[in-house]
PDB file of C-alpha atoms in Angstrom:
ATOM      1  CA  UNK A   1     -11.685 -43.319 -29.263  1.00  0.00           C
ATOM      2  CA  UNK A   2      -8.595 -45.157 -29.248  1.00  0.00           C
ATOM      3  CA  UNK A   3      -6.974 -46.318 -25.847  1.00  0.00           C
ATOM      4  CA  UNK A   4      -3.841 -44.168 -26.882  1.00  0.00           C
ATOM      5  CA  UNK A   5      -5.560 -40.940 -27.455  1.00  0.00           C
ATOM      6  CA  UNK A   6      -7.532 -41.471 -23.984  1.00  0.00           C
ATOM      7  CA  UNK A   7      -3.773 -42.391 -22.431  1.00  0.00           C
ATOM      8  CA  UNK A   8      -2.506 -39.168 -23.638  1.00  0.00           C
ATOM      9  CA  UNK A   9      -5.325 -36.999 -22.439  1.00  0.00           C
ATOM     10  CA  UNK A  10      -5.468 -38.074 -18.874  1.00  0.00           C
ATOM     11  CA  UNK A  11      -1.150 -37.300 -19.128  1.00  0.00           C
ATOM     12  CA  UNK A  12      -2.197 -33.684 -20.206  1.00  0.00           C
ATOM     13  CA  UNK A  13      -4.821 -33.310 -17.465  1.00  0.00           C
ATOM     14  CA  UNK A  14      -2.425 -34.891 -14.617  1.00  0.00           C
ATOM     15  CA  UNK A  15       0.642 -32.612 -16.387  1.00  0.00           C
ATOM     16  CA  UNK A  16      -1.439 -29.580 -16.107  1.00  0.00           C
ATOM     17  CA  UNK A  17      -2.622 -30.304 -12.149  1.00  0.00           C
ATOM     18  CA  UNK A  18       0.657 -30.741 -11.442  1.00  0.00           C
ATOM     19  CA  UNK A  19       1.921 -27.514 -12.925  1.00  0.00           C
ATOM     20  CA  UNK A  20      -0.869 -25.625 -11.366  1.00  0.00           C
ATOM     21  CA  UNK A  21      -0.155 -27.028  -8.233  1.00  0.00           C
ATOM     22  CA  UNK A  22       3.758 -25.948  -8.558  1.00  0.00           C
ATOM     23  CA  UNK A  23       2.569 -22.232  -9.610  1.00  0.00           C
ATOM     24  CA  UNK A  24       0.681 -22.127  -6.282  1.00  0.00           C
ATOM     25  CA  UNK A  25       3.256 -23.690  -4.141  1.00  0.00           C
ATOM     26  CA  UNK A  26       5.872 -20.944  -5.552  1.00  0.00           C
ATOM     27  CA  UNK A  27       3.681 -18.321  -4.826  1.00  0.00           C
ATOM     28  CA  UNK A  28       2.860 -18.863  -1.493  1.00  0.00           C
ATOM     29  CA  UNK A  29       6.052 -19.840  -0.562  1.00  0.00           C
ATOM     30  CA  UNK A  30       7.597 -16.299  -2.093  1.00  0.00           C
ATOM     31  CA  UNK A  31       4.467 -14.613  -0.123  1.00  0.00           C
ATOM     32  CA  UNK A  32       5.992 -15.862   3.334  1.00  0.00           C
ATOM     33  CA  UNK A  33       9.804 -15.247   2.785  1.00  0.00           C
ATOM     34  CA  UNK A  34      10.480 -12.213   4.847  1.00  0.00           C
ATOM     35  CA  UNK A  35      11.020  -8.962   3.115  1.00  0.00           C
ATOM     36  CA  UNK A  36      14.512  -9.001   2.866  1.00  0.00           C
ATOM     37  CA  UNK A  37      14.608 -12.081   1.099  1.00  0.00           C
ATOM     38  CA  UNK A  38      12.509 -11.016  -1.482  1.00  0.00           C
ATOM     39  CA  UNK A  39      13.967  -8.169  -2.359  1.00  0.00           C
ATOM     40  CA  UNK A  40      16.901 -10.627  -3.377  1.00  0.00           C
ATOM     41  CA  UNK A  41      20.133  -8.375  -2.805  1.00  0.00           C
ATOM     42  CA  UNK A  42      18.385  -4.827  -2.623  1.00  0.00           C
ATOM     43  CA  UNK A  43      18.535  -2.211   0.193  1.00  0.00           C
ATOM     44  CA  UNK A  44      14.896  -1.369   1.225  1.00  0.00           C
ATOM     45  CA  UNK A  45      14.176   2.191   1.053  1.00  0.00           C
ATOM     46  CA  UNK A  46      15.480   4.085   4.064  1.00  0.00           C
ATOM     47  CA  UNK A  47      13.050   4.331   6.756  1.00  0.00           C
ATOM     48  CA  UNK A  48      10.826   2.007   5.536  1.00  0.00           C
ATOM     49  CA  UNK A  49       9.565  -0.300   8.580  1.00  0.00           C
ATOM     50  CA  UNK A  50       9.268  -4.467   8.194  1.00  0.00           C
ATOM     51  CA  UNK A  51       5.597  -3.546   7.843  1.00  0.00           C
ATOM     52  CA  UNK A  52       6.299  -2.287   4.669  1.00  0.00           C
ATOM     53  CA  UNK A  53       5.047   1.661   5.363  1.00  0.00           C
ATOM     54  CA  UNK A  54       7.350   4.434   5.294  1.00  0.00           C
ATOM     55  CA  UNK A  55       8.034   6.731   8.774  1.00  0.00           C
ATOM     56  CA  UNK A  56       7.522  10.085   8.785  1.00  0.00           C
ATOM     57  CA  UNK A  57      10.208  12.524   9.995  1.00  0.00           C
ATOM     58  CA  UNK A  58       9.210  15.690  12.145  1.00  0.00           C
ATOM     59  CA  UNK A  59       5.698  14.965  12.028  1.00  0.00           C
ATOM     60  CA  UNK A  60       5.295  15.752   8.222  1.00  0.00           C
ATOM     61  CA  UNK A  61       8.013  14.791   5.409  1.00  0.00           C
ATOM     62  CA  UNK A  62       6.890  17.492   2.946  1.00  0.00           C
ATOM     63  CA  UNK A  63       8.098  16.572  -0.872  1.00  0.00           C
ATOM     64  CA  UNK A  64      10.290  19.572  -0.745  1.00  0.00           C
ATOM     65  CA  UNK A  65      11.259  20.464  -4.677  1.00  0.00           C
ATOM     66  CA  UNK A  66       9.992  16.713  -6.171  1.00  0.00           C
ATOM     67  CA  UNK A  67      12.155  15.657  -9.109  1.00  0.00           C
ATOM     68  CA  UNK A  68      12.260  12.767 -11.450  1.00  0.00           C
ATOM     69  CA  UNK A  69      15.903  12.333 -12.980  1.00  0.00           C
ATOM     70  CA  UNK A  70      16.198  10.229 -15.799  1.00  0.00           C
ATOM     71  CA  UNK A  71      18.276   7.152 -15.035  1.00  0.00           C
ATOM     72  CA  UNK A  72      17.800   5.840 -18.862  1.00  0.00           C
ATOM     73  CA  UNK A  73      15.322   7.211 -21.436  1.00  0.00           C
ATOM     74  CA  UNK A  74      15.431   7.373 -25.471  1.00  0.00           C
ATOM     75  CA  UNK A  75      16.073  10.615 -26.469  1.00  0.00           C
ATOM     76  CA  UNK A  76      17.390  12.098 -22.588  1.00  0.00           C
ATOM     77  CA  UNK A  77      20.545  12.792 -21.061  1.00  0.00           C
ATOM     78  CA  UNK A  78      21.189  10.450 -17.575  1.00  0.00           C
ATOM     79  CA  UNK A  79      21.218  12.841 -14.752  1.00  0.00           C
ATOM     80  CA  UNK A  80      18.763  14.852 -16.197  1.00  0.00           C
ATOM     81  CA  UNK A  81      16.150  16.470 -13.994  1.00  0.00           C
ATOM     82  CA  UNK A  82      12.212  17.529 -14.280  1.00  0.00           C
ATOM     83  CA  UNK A  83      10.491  19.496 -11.467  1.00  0.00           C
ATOM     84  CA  UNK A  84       7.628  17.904 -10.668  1.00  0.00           C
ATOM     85  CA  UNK A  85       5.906  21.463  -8.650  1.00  0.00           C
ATOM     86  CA  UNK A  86       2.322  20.838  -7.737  1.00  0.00           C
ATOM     87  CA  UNK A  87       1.984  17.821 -10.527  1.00  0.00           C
ATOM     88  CA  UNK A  88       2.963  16.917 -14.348  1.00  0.00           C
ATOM     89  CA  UNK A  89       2.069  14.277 -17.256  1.00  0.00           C
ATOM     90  CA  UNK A  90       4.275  12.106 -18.631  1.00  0.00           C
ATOM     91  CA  UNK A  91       3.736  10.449 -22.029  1.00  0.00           C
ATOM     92  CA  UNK A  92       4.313  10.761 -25.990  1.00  0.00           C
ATOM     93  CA  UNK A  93       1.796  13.588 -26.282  1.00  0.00           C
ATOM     94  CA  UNK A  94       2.106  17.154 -26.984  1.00  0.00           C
ATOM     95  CA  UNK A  95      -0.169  17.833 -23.736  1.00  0.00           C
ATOM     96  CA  UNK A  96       2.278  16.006 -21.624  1.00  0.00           C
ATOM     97  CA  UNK A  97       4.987  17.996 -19.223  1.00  0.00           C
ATOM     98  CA  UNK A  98       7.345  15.423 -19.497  1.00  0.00           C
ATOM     99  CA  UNK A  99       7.866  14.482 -22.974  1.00  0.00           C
ATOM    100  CA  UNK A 100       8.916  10.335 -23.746  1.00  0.00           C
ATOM    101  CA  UNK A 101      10.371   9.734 -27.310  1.00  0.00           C
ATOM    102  CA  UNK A 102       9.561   6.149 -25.916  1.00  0.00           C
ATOM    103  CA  UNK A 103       7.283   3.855 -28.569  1.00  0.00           C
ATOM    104  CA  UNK A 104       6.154   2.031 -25.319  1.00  0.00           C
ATOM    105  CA  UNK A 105       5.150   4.917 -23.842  1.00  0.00           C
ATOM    106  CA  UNK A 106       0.776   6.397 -24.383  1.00  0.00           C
ATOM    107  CA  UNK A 107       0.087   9.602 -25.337  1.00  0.00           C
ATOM    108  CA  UNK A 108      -0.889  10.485 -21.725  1.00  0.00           C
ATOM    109  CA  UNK A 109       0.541   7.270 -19.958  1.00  0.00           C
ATOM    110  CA  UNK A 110       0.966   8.812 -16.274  1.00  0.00           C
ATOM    111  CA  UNK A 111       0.788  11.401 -14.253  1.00  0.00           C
ATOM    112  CA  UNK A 112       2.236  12.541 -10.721  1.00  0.00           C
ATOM    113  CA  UNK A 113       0.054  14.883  -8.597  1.00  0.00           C
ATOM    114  CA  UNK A 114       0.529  16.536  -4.963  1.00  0.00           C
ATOM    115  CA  UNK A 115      -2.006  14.998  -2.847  1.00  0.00           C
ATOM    116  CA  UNK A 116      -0.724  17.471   0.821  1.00  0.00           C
ATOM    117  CA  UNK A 117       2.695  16.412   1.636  1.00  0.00           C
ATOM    118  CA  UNK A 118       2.954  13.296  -0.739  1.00  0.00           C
ATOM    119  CA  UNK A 119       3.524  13.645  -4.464  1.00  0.00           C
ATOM    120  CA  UNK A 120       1.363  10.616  -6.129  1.00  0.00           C
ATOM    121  CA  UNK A 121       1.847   8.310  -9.204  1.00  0.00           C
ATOM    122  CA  UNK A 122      -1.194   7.362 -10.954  1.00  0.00           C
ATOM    123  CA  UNK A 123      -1.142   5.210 -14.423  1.00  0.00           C
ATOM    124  CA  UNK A 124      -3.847   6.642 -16.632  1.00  0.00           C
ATOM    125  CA  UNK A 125      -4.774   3.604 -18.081  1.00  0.00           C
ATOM    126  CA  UNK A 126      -1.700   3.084 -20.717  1.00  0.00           C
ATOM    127  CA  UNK A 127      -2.009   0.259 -22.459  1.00  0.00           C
ATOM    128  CA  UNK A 128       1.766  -1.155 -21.328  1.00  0.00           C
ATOM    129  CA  UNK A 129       1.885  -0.308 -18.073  1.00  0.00           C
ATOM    130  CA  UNK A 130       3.663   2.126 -15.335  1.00  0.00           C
ATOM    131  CA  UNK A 131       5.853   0.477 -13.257  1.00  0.00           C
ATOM    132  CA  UNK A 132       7.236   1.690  -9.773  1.00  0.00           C
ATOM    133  CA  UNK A 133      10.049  -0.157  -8.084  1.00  0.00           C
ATOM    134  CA  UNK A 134       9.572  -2.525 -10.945  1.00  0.00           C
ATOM    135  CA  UNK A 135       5.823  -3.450  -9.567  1.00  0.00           C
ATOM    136  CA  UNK A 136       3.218  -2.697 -12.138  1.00  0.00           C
ATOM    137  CA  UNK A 137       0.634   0.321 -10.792  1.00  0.00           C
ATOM    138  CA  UNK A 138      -2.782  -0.705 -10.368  1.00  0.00           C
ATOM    139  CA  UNK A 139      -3.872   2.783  -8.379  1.00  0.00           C
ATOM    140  CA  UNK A 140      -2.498   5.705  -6.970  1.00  0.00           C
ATOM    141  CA  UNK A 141       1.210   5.131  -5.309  1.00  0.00           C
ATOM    142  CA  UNK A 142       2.834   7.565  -3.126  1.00  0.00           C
ATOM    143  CA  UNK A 143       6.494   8.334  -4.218  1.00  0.00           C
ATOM    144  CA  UNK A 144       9.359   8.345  -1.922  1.00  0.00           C
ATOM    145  CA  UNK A 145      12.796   9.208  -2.328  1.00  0.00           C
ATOM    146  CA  UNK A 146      14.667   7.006  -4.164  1.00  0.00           C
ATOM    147  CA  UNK A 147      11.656   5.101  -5.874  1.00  0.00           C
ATOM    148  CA  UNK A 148      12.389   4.013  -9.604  1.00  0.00           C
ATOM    149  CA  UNK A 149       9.260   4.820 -12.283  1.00  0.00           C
ATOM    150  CA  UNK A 150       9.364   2.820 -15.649  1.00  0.00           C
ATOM    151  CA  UNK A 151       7.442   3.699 -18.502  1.00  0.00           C
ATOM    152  CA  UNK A 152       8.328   1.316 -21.131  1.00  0.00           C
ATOM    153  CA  UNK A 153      12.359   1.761 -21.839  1.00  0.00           C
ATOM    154  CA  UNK A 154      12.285   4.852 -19.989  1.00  0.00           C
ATOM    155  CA  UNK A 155      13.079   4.913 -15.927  1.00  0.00           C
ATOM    156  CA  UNK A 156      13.386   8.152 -13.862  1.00  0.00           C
ATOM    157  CA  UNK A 157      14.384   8.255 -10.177  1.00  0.00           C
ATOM    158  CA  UNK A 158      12.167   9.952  -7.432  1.00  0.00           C
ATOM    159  CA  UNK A 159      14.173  12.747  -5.672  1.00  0.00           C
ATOM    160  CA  UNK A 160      13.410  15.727  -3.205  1.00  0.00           C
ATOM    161  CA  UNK A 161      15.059  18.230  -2.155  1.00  0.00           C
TER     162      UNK A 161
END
């Protein structure tokens, strides 16, 4: 093998440490900025502790009348609202309650269920993803007002009451 070729291998290999290196240093160094840093800008969600739960209010905070209202969505008016009762489906499909002309949007892509007081998103295993708050589900996530849910080109705010 040619001194060259050997040269420019070990430059890959010491390029590529050093960019793994970088990715980790980024990472951790995002992981220890406080919260209000990283939401760059945003207002955390009212009542929401630097320990990142939500309080409760008088002992129980009871999704009173849950709604999603479309903030942008192919084929829906802004400001429009679905009742979300004990639980509904959204996707492309005919068996879904809330219907997404969206082509990034599964057939059944997610659904949101009452689970007691708490009304629960839950990806069911679309192949692009539901995101909430612009973090991709990877299990069940409680909903609180004001949340944003994605599905593809389609985003819906969390409301109650």
């Amino acid at each position: 093998m040619p001194a060259s070729t050997v040269a420019l291998q070990a430059a890959f290999v010491a390029l590529l440490f050093l960019f793994v290196i970088w990715v980790a240093r980024s990472s951790l160094r995002d992981l220890r900025r406080p919260d209000e840093q990283r939401w760059a800008g945003q207002a955390a969600p009212v009542g929401q502790e630097r320990t990142g739960m939500h309080s409760v209010v008088g002992g129980a905070q009871a999704a009173v009348d849950p709604r999603l209202v479309v903030a942008r969505a192919p084929g829906h008016a802004p400001g429009m609202e679905y009742a979300i009762g004990t639980g509904a489906v959204l996707g492309r499909g005919d068996q879904a309650e809330i219907r997404l002309e969206d082509l990034f949007a599964s057939s059944r892509h997610a659904r949101l269920t009452r689970q007691g007081a708490l009304i629960v998103l839950e990806d069911l295993g679309s192949t692009n993803g539901t995101y909430l708050n612009e973090e991709l589900v990877s299990g069940p996530q409680p909903l609180h007002q004001g949340d944003r849910v994605r599905i593809g080109d389609s985003e819906f705010t969390f409301v109650t009451g």
